[in-house]
Amino acid sequence: MKIGIVGLGYVGLPLAVAFLDAGHDVVGLDTDQRKVAALGRGESYIEDVPSERIAQHGGHLSATTDVHALGECDAVVIAVPTPLTENREPDLGPLVGAATALASVVRKGQLVVLESTTYPGTTRERLVPLLEESGLAAGRDFNVAFSPERIDPGRTDFTMRNTPKVVGGLTPDCRRRAVEMYSEICDEVVEVSTPEAAELAKLLENVFRSVNIALVNELAIICDRMGIDIWEVVEAASTKPYGFMRFDPGPGMGGHCLPVDPFYLAWKARQYETSTHFIELAGEVNQNMPYFCVERITRALNDHSKAVRGSRVAVLGVSYKPGVGDLRESPALKIMRLLDQRGARLAYNDPFVPRLADFGLESEELGDLLDGADVAAIVTAHPGLDLQAVVDAAPLVVDFRGVTRGIEAPNLVRL
Ligand SMILES: NC(=O)c1ccc[n+]([C@@H]2O[C@H](COP(=O)([O-])OP(=O)(O)OC[C@H]3O[C@@H](n4cnc5c(N)ncnc54)[C@H](O)[C@@H]3O)[C@@H](O)[C@H]2O)c1
C-alpha cells in the first residue's frame, strides 16, 4: 500500500515508521517546512524515532508540503494537532486546513482516517462535509473512519504493534477498510460501530486519567495539611490487588493530551445542555497544582529563613514527563513563571531541553546549577538524575515527584 500521513509530529512520524516497517510506502505531508526538510535529510526530530529508522527506509518515505502527493495514496491518515483556543475551546483550525487541502486531491476508492483526538461528531460533522466538497460522497465513493492514537511518547513496553487500536467507520465498509489497514501494523484491532464511539472512547481514556490524577493531587494537598506522607499512602493503597489503580500526585498535568482533551468533551456536552462536573473539577484541581508547588517552595525557603525574592531556584526537569523534551503545557513552565513573578532567580537543568527561549535560559550542568542554589526543585525526574548527589549538593531540595523516597535528609522535603 501507499499510505499518506498528514501531520508528521509525535503521532504521525511513529505511524509513518510503523507502515514503513510493515513494507509499505509512505507519503508524509506537513505544513512545517523544517520537518519536511529534516526527513528529506534522513533526520528525525522525535525522541522515540532514531534517525537511523528514517534513513533505513530511504526511498520508501517521501515527505512534502505539497498535498498533491497524496492523490496517489490508497489511504490517508490525518494526525494534525487539536489544541484549544485562548478561551479553552476546540481549535479545529489545523484539521479544517488539512481536510480542505485533502478535498482537492481525494479520489474514488481512497480511505481517509482521522486520528487526532477530538470531540464525538468531528469526523461526521466536520471532516466529511469538507472532504465532500470534492464532489465525491463519503461512504460511497471513498471511505472514512476514526481511529484514536494511543501512543505514549517515551514508552517502550507498549508500542503501536502491541497496543490494541480502536476503529469506527462511517459505514461497515469504511470500518472494514480501516481494520484491514491497521491490521498491517497492530496485532489487535478493536471495532466499534461508529466514529463517534471511537472518538469518545479516546476521550474517556484521557478523562479517566485526568480525574484520577486530580483525585490523588487533592489527596496530596490534604496530606500536606495533615502531616501525612502521601507517597506512603499511595504505596499502601496500591498493595490492594483488585479494585484500585495507582496514580501518583505531581506538579500538575502536561503534554498535548490530558490538559486539553477533556475540554473538547466539555465543549461538546454544552451543545446537549448537559454538564461535565468531573471534567471541570479535575481540570481545576490539576491546574492549581503549580500554584501549590510554588507555595510549597515558598514555605520550604521560609523554614530556612529565606524569601523567594532573590533566592536562586534550581529547577530540575522542565519537560512535562521523564525521558522526553516535550514542553507543551508543562507545569514546570508555570511554576517558573510564578517564581519569576515573585522575584526568584531561576536556573534549570534538563538534558532534553537545551534552552528555554521564553525565559532566556540555557540548561546548566547539574554541578554548576546546584552550586550557589538556595533550593533545588525536582519537577520532572529524567532517567539518570543522581538524586543522592542533588540532596548532597543543594542546601534545600523540594521533590514534587516522590522520587527521593528512600533518602532521608534534613534538607529534603517532598510533595
Ligand atoms: N503526542 C501524543 O502523545 C498524542 C497521543 C495520542 C493522541 N494525540 C493526538 O494526536 C494529534 C496530533 O498530536 P501530535 O502530538 O502528533 O502533534 P504534533 O504537533 O507533534 O504534530 C502535528 C503535526 O501536524 C502538522 N500540521 C499542522 N497543521 C497541518 C496541516 N493543516 N496540514 C499538514 N500538517 C499540519 C504540524 O506541523 C505538526 O508537525 C492530536 O490530536 C493529539 O491530541 C497525541
Short mmCIF file of C-alpha atoms and ligand atoms in Angstrom, two decimals:
data_model
loop_
_atom_site.label_atom_id
_atom_site.label_comp_id
_atom_site.label_asym_id
_atom_site.label_seq_id
_atom_site.Cartn_x
_atom_site.Cartn_y
_atom_site.Cartn_z
CA MET A 1 0.00 0.00 0.00
CA LYS A 2 0.89 3.63 -0.30
CA ILE A 3 -0.11 5.42 2.89
CA GLY A 4 -0.39 9.19 3.19
CA ILE A 5 0.12 10.74 6.61
CA VAL A 6 -0.95 14.33 7.24
CA GLY A 7 0.89 15.83 10.23
CA LEU A 8 4.32 14.34 10.96
CA GLY A 9 4.55 15.01 14.71
CA TYR A 10 4.64 12.82 17.81
CA VAL A 11 1.80 10.74 16.37
CA GLY A 12 2.33 10.96 12.62
CA LEU A 13 6.04 10.17 12.42
CA PRO A 14 5.99 6.96 14.51
CA LEU A 15 2.93 5.92 12.50
CA ALA A 16 4.84 6.51 9.27
CA VAL A 17 7.70 4.35 10.55
CA ALA A 18 5.25 1.58 11.55
CA PHE A 19 3.87 1.43 8.00
CA LEU A 20 7.39 1.56 6.53
CA ASP A 21 8.44 -1.31 8.81
CA ALA A 22 5.44 -3.28 7.55
CA GLY A 23 6.75 -2.87 4.00
CA HIS A 24 4.53 -0.07 2.72
CA ASP A 25 5.39 3.21 1.05
CA VAL A 26 4.61 6.39 2.96
CA VAL A 27 4.00 9.93 1.75
CA GLY A 28 4.16 12.36 4.65
CA LEU A 29 2.60 15.80 4.41
CA ASP A 30 3.37 18.59 6.85
CA THR A 31 2.98 22.34 6.73
CA ASP A 32 6.23 22.70 8.69
CA GLN A 33 8.95 23.04 6.06
CA ARG A 34 11.68 22.32 8.64
CA LYS A 35 10.23 18.89 9.46
CA VAL A 36 9.88 18.03 5.79
CA ALA A 37 13.48 19.13 5.15
CA ALA A 38 14.78 17.12 8.14
CA LEU A 39 13.08 13.95 6.90
CA GLY A 40 14.47 14.64 3.44
CA ARG A 41 17.95 14.53 5.01
CA GLY A 42 17.05 11.28 6.79
CA GLU A 43 16.91 13.03 10.18
CA SER A 44 14.32 12.50 12.90
CA TYR A 45 13.16 15.19 15.34
CA ILE A 46 11.13 12.87 17.63
CA GLU A 47 12.96 11.16 20.53
CA ASP A 48 11.21 7.82 20.00
CA VAL A 49 12.24 7.64 16.35
CA PRO A 50 16.02 7.37 15.88
CA SER A 51 17.32 8.96 12.67
CA GLU A 52 18.60 5.57 11.51
CA ARG A 53 14.98 4.40 11.31
CA ILE A 54 14.24 7.18 8.84
CA ALA A 55 17.42 6.72 6.84
CA GLN A 56 16.98 2.94 6.68
CA HIS A 57 13.71 3.24 4.74
CA GLY A 58 15.30 5.62 2.25
CA GLY A 59 13.25 5.79 -0.92
CA HIS A 60 10.08 4.39 0.63
CA LEU A 61 9.39 7.57 2.62
CA SER A 62 8.79 10.89 0.95
CA ALA A 63 7.99 14.00 2.95
CA THR A 64 6.43 17.02 1.33
CA THR A 65 4.45 20.21 1.87
CA ASP A 66 2.52 19.61 -1.37
CA VAL A 67 -0.88 17.99 -0.85
CA HIS A 68 -0.99 16.73 -4.44
CA ALA A 69 1.41 13.96 -3.46
CA LEU A 70 -1.47 12.37 -1.51
CA GLY A 71 -3.60 11.81 -4.60
CA GLU A 72 -1.76 8.57 -5.34
CA CYS A 73 -2.24 7.09 -1.87
CA ASP A 74 -4.52 4.14 -1.08
CA ALA A 75 -5.22 5.59 2.35
CA VAL A 76 -4.58 8.88 4.13
CA VAL A 77 -4.30 9.21 7.90
CA ILE A 78 -4.74 12.64 9.48
CA ALA A 79 -2.75 13.31 12.67
CA VAL A 80 -2.72 17.10 12.96
CA PRO A 81 -2.89 18.92 16.30
CA THR A 82 -6.23 19.56 18.03
CA PRO A 83 -5.37 22.31 20.51
CA LEU A 84 -7.57 24.77 22.40
CA THR A 85 -8.19 28.40 21.58
CA GLU A 86 -7.27 31.09 24.10
CA ASN A 87 -10.77 30.69 25.55
CA ARG A 88 -10.16 26.97 26.01
CA GLU A 89 -12.50 25.89 23.24
CA PRO A 90 -11.67 23.32 20.50
CA ASP A 91 -9.42 24.78 17.81
CA LEU A 92 -10.12 22.73 14.70
CA GLY A 93 -8.07 25.09 12.51
CA PRO A 94 -5.34 22.54 11.67
CA LEU A 95 -7.94 19.85 10.97
CA VAL A 96 -10.04 22.12 8.78
CA GLY A 97 -6.85 23.18 6.94
CA ALA A 98 -5.81 19.59 6.35
CA ALA A 99 -9.30 18.45 5.28
CA THR A 100 -9.74 21.39 2.91
CA ALA A 101 -6.41 20.63 1.26
CA LEU A 102 -7.24 16.93 1.10
CA ALA A 103 -10.59 17.65 -0.60
CA SER A 104 -8.67 18.91 -3.63
CA VAL A 105 -7.00 15.53 -4.14
CA VAL A 106 -9.28 12.89 -2.59
CA ARG A 107 -10.24 10.27 -5.15
CA LYS A 108 -12.58 7.32 -5.58
CA GLY A 109 -11.62 4.25 -3.57
CA GLN A 110 -9.43 6.12 -1.08
CA LEU A 111 -9.67 5.61 2.67
CA VAL A 112 -9.34 8.66 4.94
CA VAL A 113 -8.83 8.07 8.67
CA LEU A 114 -8.76 10.76 11.34
CA GLU A 115 -6.51 10.01 14.34
CA SER A 116 -6.43 13.41 16.05
CA THR A 117 -8.09 13.40 19.45
CA THR A 118 -11.38 15.29 19.26
CA TYR A 119 -14.99 15.50 20.42
CA PRO A 120 -17.59 12.96 19.26
CA GLY A 121 -19.07 14.04 15.96
CA THR A 122 -15.98 15.68 14.47
CA THR A 123 -15.44 13.03 11.80
CA ARG A 124 -19.05 13.04 10.62
CA GLU A 125 -19.93 16.71 11.13
CA ARG A 126 -16.68 18.47 10.25
CA LEU A 127 -14.33 16.19 8.30
CA VAL A 128 -16.85 14.53 5.96
CA PRO A 129 -18.54 17.73 4.69
CA LEU A 130 -15.14 19.25 3.90
CA LEU A 131 -13.99 16.15 2.01
CA GLU A 132 -17.30 16.05 0.13
CA GLU A 133 -16.51 19.50 -1.29
CA SER A 134 -14.61 17.34 -3.77
CA GLY A 135 -17.96 16.29 -5.26
CA LEU A 136 -17.43 12.70 -4.08
CA ALA A 137 -19.65 11.08 -1.44
CA ALA A 138 -18.18 9.67 1.75
CA GLY A 139 -19.15 6.05 2.33
CA ARG A 140 -19.95 5.58 -1.34
CA ASP A 141 -17.02 6.94 -3.36
CA PHE A 142 -14.41 6.96 -0.62
CA ASN A 143 -14.19 5.59 2.91
CA VAL A 144 -13.90 7.49 6.17
CA ALA A 145 -13.10 6.24 9.67
CA PHE A 146 -11.89 7.48 13.03
CA SER A 147 -9.17 5.66 14.97
CA PRO A 148 -7.69 7.28 18.06
CA GLU A 149 -3.96 7.24 18.66
CA ARG A 150 -2.76 5.74 21.93
CA ILE A 151 0.93 6.47 21.65
CA ASP A 152 2.68 7.33 24.91
CA PRO A 153 5.92 9.09 23.94
CA GLY A 154 8.96 7.62 25.67
CA ARG A 155 7.26 4.30 26.38
CA THR A 156 8.85 1.09 25.14
CA ASP A 157 6.77 -1.73 26.67
CA PHE A 158 3.60 -0.78 24.79
CA THR A 159 4.21 0.01 21.15
CA MET A 160 1.98 0.53 18.16
CA ARG A 161 2.27 -3.19 17.46
CA ASN A 162 1.03 -4.50 20.83
CA THR A 163 -1.39 -1.70 21.78
CA PRO A 164 -4.92 -2.53 20.56
CA LYS A 165 -6.27 0.01 18.06
CA VAL A 166 -9.91 1.14 18.18
CA VAL A 167 -11.60 1.77 14.83
CA GLY A 168 -15.05 3.18 13.99
CA GLY A 169 -16.14 3.63 10.37
CA LEU A 170 -18.77 5.82 8.75
CA THR A 171 -20.22 2.64 7.22
CA PRO A 172 -19.45 -1.07 7.79
CA ASP A 173 -17.39 -0.99 4.62
CA CYS A 174 -15.43 2.03 5.82
CA ARG A 175 -14.69 0.17 9.05
CA ARG A 176 -13.60 -2.96 7.20
CA ARG A 177 -11.14 -0.94 5.08
CA ALA A 178 -9.67 0.76 8.16
CA VAL A 179 -9.41 -2.54 10.06
CA GLU A 180 -7.55 -4.06 7.10
CA MET A 181 -5.10 -1.18 7.06
CA TYR A 182 -4.37 -1.14 10.79
CA SER A 183 -4.03 -4.92 10.89
CA GLU A 184 -0.79 -4.34 8.98
CA ILE A 185 0.77 -2.55 11.95
CA CYS A 186 -1.27 -3.66 15.02
CA ASP A 187 -1.78 -7.14 16.42
CA GLU A 188 -5.26 -6.33 17.67
CA VAL A 189 -7.82 -4.01 16.09
CA VAL A 190 -10.96 -3.31 18.13
CA GLU A 191 -14.03 -2.49 16.05
CA VAL A 192 -16.73 -0.12 17.29
CA SER A 193 -19.96 0.70 15.49
CA THR A 194 -19.45 4.40 14.72
CA PRO A 195 -16.73 7.08 14.50
CA GLU A 196 -18.45 8.77 17.46
CA ALA A 197 -17.92 5.72 19.70
CA ALA A 198 -14.22 5.67 18.75
CA GLU A 199 -13.89 9.43 19.31
CA LEU A 200 -15.49 9.20 22.73
CA ALA A 201 -13.52 6.10 23.75
CA LYS A 202 -10.32 8.13 23.43
CA LEU A 203 -11.77 10.96 25.49
CA LEU A 204 -12.91 8.51 28.15
CA GLU A 205 -9.35 7.16 28.42
CA ASN A 206 -7.92 10.64 28.92
CA VAL A 207 -10.67 11.94 31.20
CA PHE A 208 -10.20 8.81 33.33
CA ARG A 209 -6.53 9.71 33.79
CA SER A 210 -7.21 13.37 34.39
CA VAL A 211 -9.86 12.67 37.06
CA ASN A 212 -7.71 10.11 38.89
CA ILE A 213 -4.64 12.35 38.82
CA ALA A 214 -6.79 15.17 40.22
CA LEU A 215 -8.05 12.89 42.98
CA VAL A 216 -4.57 11.94 44.11
CA ASN A 217 -3.36 15.55 43.77
CA GLU A 218 -6.17 16.70 46.01
CA LEU A 219 -5.20 14.00 48.46
CA ALA A 220 -1.59 15.26 48.37
CA ILE A 221 -2.78 18.71 49.45
CA ILE A 222 -4.89 17.19 52.24
CA CYS A 223 -1.90 15.08 53.35
CA ASP A 224 0.29 18.18 53.39
CA ARG A 225 -2.12 19.82 55.83
CA MET A 226 -2.45 16.69 57.95
CA GLY A 227 1.26 15.94 58.03
CA ILE A 228 0.79 12.54 56.41
CA ASP A 229 3.17 11.25 53.71
CA ILE A 230 1.08 10.98 50.50
CA TRP A 231 3.63 8.65 48.89
CA GLU A 232 3.37 6.21 51.75
CA VAL A 233 -0.42 6.34 51.44
CA VAL A 234 -0.31 5.70 47.67
CA GLU A 235 2.18 2.84 48.14
CA ALA A 236 -0.02 1.26 50.80
CA ALA A 237 -3.26 1.58 48.82
CA SER A 238 -1.53 0.14 45.76
CA THR A 239 -0.97 -3.16 47.53
CA LYS A 240 -4.67 -3.91 47.07
CA PRO A 241 -4.68 -6.48 44.28
CA TYR A 242 -8.12 -5.54 42.92
CA GLY A 243 -10.42 -2.52 42.75
CA PHE A 244 -7.61 0.06 42.93
CA MET A 245 -5.42 1.56 40.25
CA ARG A 246 -2.34 3.52 41.16
CA PHE A 247 -1.98 7.17 40.16
CA ASP A 248 0.78 9.38 41.54
CA PRO A 249 0.44 13.01 42.55
CA GLY A 250 2.72 15.58 40.94
CA PRO A 251 3.22 19.20 39.94
CA GLY A 252 0.24 19.19 37.52
CA MET A 253 -0.66 17.77 34.14
CA GLY A 254 1.27 18.48 30.98
CA GLY A 255 1.53 17.38 27.38
CA HIS A 256 -0.72 17.80 24.42
CA CYS A 257 -3.43 15.46 25.68
CA LEU A 258 -4.54 15.48 29.31
CA PRO A 259 -4.73 19.24 29.90
CA VAL A 260 -6.51 19.71 26.55
CA ASP A 261 -8.70 16.79 25.53
CA PRO A 262 -11.25 16.85 28.37
CA PHE A 263 -12.22 20.38 27.31
CA TYR A 264 -13.18 19.03 23.89
CA LEU A 265 -15.80 16.85 25.54
CA ALA A 266 -16.94 19.57 27.96
CA TRP A 267 -17.45 21.91 24.99
CA LYS A 268 -19.48 19.38 23.02
CA ALA A 269 -21.56 18.46 26.07
CA ARG A 270 -22.74 22.08 26.33
CA GLN A 271 -24.39 21.72 22.93
CA TYR A 272 -26.54 18.98 24.50
CA GLU A 273 -27.32 21.09 27.57
CA THR A 274 -25.53 18.67 29.83
CA SER A 275 -22.68 19.38 32.20
CA THR A 276 -19.37 17.69 32.80
CA HIS A 277 -18.73 18.15 36.53
CA PHE A 278 -15.93 15.60 36.88
CA ILE A 279 -14.04 17.00 33.91
CA GLU A 280 -14.25 20.62 35.04
CA LEU A 281 -13.36 19.77 38.63
CA ALA A 282 -10.38 17.62 37.62
CA GLY A 283 -9.13 20.44 35.38
CA GLU A 284 -9.49 22.91 38.23
CA VAL A 285 -7.60 20.74 40.74
CA ASN A 286 -4.81 19.87 38.32
CA GLN A 287 -4.38 23.45 37.10
CA ASN A 288 -4.00 24.55 40.70
CA MET A 289 -1.02 22.23 41.34
CA PRO A 290 1.72 24.57 40.03
CA TYR A 291 0.39 27.23 42.44
CA PHE A 292 0.53 24.71 45.27
CA CYS A 293 4.10 23.77 44.28
CA VAL A 294 5.19 27.42 44.41
CA GLU A 295 3.56 27.73 47.82
CA ARG A 296 5.46 24.60 48.93
CA ILE A 297 8.79 26.04 47.70
CA THR A 298 7.99 29.34 49.42
CA ARG A 299 7.30 27.54 52.70
CA ALA A 300 10.44 25.42 52.44
CA LEU A 301 12.55 28.55 51.85
CA ASN A 302 10.83 30.29 54.73
CA ASP A 303 11.71 27.39 57.02
CA HIS A 304 15.34 28.11 56.04
CA SER A 305 14.81 31.83 56.80
CA LYS A 306 14.83 32.77 53.13
CA ALA A 307 12.43 34.62 50.88
CA VAL A 308 11.54 33.64 47.33
CA ARG A 309 12.61 37.10 46.15
CA GLY A 310 16.30 36.98 45.43
CA SER A 311 16.65 33.23 46.04
CA ARG A 312 18.29 31.17 43.34
CA VAL A 313 15.86 28.37 42.45
CA ALA A 314 17.30 25.44 40.50
CA VAL A 315 14.56 23.64 38.59
CA LEU A 316 15.37 20.02 37.76
CA GLY A 317 13.47 18.82 34.69
CA VAL A 318 11.30 21.25 32.74
CA SER A 319 9.62 18.98 30.17
CA TYR A 320 6.24 17.58 31.16
CA LYS A 321 7.36 13.99 31.63
CA PRO A 322 10.58 12.00 32.11
CA GLY A 323 12.60 10.96 29.09
CA VAL A 324 11.18 13.43 26.58
CA GLY A 325 11.83 17.07 25.71
CA ASP A 326 8.15 17.95 25.14
CA LEU A 327 7.38 21.28 26.81
CA ARG A 328 3.73 21.53 25.85
CA GLU A 329 1.61 22.60 28.83
CA SER A 330 4.49 21.59 31.11
CA PRO A 331 3.69 22.53 34.73
CA ALA A 332 7.40 23.35 35.21
CA LEU A 333 6.97 26.40 32.98
CA LYS A 334 4.01 27.58 35.02
CA ILE A 335 5.95 27.09 38.25
CA MET A 336 8.91 29.03 36.79
CA ARG A 337 6.67 31.88 35.62
CA LEU A 338 5.11 32.19 39.07
CA LEU A 339 8.51 32.09 40.77
CA ASP A 340 9.81 34.68 38.33
CA GLN A 341 6.89 36.98 39.18
CA ARG A 342 7.81 36.60 42.86
CA GLY A 343 11.38 37.71 42.18
CA ALA A 344 13.22 34.36 42.26
CA ARG A 345 16.43 33.97 40.27
CA LEU A 346 15.79 30.97 38.02
CA ALA A 347 18.12 28.37 36.56
CA TYR A 348 17.45 24.85 35.35
CA ASN A 349 18.84 21.52 34.27
CA ASP A 350 17.13 19.35 31.66
CA PRO A 351 19.18 17.10 29.37
CA PHE A 352 16.24 17.00 26.92
CA VAL A 353 15.66 20.77 26.76
CA PRO A 354 18.89 22.65 25.96
CA ARG A 355 17.31 26.10 26.15
CA LEU A 356 14.16 27.86 27.29
CA ALA A 357 13.91 30.83 24.96
CA ASP A 358 10.91 32.33 26.79
CA PHE A 359 12.99 32.63 29.95
CA GLY A 360 16.28 33.43 28.21
CA LEU A 361 17.83 30.43 29.98
CA GLU A 362 20.06 27.54 28.95
CA SER A 363 20.23 24.19 30.70
CA GLU A 364 23.15 24.16 33.16
CA GLU A 365 25.31 21.22 34.20
CA LEU A 366 23.93 19.75 37.41
CA GLY A 367 27.03 20.57 39.46
CA ASP A 368 27.17 24.19 38.29
CA LEU A 369 23.45 24.55 38.78
CA LEU A 370 23.38 23.36 42.37
CA ASP A 371 26.47 25.35 43.28
CA GLY A 372 25.03 28.57 44.67
CA ALA A 373 21.39 27.44 44.52
CA ASP A 374 19.20 28.23 47.52
CA VAL A 375 16.75 25.48 46.66
CA ALA A 376 16.51 22.69 44.06
CA ALA A 377 13.01 21.75 42.92
CA ILE A 378 12.60 18.32 41.32
CA VAL A 379 9.76 18.95 38.89
CA THR A 380 10.45 16.22 36.32
CA ALA A 381 12.92 13.48 37.24
CA HIS A 382 14.55 12.39 34.00
CA PRO A 383 16.18 8.94 33.90
CA GLY A 384 19.71 9.04 35.26
CA LEU A 385 19.19 12.01 37.59
CA ASP A 386 21.56 11.40 40.51
CA LEU A 387 19.18 12.08 43.38
CA GLN A 388 21.68 11.46 46.14
CA ALA A 389 24.08 13.94 44.51
CA VAL A 390 21.27 16.51 44.36
CA VAL A 391 20.41 16.05 48.03
CA ASP A 392 24.12 16.20 48.97
CA ALA A 393 24.85 19.35 46.94
CA ALA A 394 21.76 21.54 47.40
CA PRO A 395 21.07 23.29 50.70
CA LEU A 396 17.37 22.54 50.24
CA VAL A 397 15.54 20.09 47.94
CA VAL A 398 11.80 20.03 47.22
CA ASP A 399 10.70 16.85 45.45
CA PHE A 400 7.36 17.04 43.62
CA ARG A 401 7.63 13.54 42.14
CA GLY A 402 8.29 11.37 45.17
CA VAL A 403 11.49 10.07 43.56
CA THR A 404 13.60 10.71 46.68
CA ARG A 405 11.66 8.20 48.76
CA GLY A 406 14.32 6.11 50.43
CA ILE A 407 16.54 9.12 51.08
CA GLU A 408 16.20 10.77 54.46
CA ALA A 409 17.90 14.14 54.90
CA PRO A 410 17.09 17.29 56.89
CA ASN A 411 17.30 19.45 53.76
CA LEU A 412 14.76 17.34 51.83
CA VAL A 413 11.01 17.90 51.61
CA ARG A 414 8.52 16.10 49.42
CA LEU A 415 5.11 16.97 47.98
N1 LIG B 1 1.51 13.30 21.41
C1 LIG B 1 0.81 12.36 21.95
O1 LIG B 1 1.27 11.69 22.87
C2 LIG B 1 -0.58 12.01 21.45
C3 LIG B 1 -1.15 10.80 21.86
C4 LIG B 1 -2.41 10.47 21.41
C5 LIG B 1 -3.11 11.36 20.59
N2 LIG B 1 -2.55 12.53 20.21
C6 LIG B 1 -3.32 13.39 19.33
O2 LIG B 1 -2.79 13.30 18.01
C7 LIG B 1 -2.90 14.55 17.33
C8 LIG B 1 -1.53 15.01 16.87
O3 LIG B 1 -0.70 15.23 18.02
P1 LIG B 1 0.88 15.31 17.93
O4 LIG B 1 1.36 15.19 19.33
O5 LIG B 1 1.40 14.38 16.91
O6 LIG B 1 1.05 16.82 17.43
P2 LIG B 1 2.38 17.48 16.81
O7 LIG B 1 2.24 18.94 16.97
O8 LIG B 1 3.60 16.78 17.35
O9 LIG B 1 2.31 17.12 15.26
C9 LIG B 1 1.32 17.60 14.42
C10 LIG B 1 1.96 17.96 13.09
O10 LIG B 1 0.92 18.40 12.21
C11 LIG B 1 1.44 19.45 11.41
N3 LIG B 1 0.32 20.21 10.86
C12 LIG B 1 -0.45 21.15 11.44
N4 LIG B 1 -1.41 21.57 10.60
C13 LIG B 1 -1.26 20.87 9.47
C14 LIG B 1 -1.96 20.84 8.23
N5 LIG B 1 -3.02 21.61 8.01
N6 LIG B 1 -1.51 20.00 7.27
C15 LIG B 1 -0.42 19.22 7.48
N7 LIG B 1 0.27 19.19 8.65
C16 LIG B 1 -0.15 20.00 9.62
C17 LIG B 1 2.32 20.23 12.36
O11 LIG B 1 3.28 21.00 11.65
C18 LIG B 1 2.97 19.10 13.16
O12 LIG B 1 4.19 18.67 12.57
C19 LIG B 1 -3.56 15.49 18.33
O13 LIG B 1 -4.94 15.47 18.11
C20 LIG B 1 -3.26 14.85 19.66
O14 LIG B 1 -4.22 15.18 20.64
C21 LIG B 1 -1.29 12.86 20.61
#
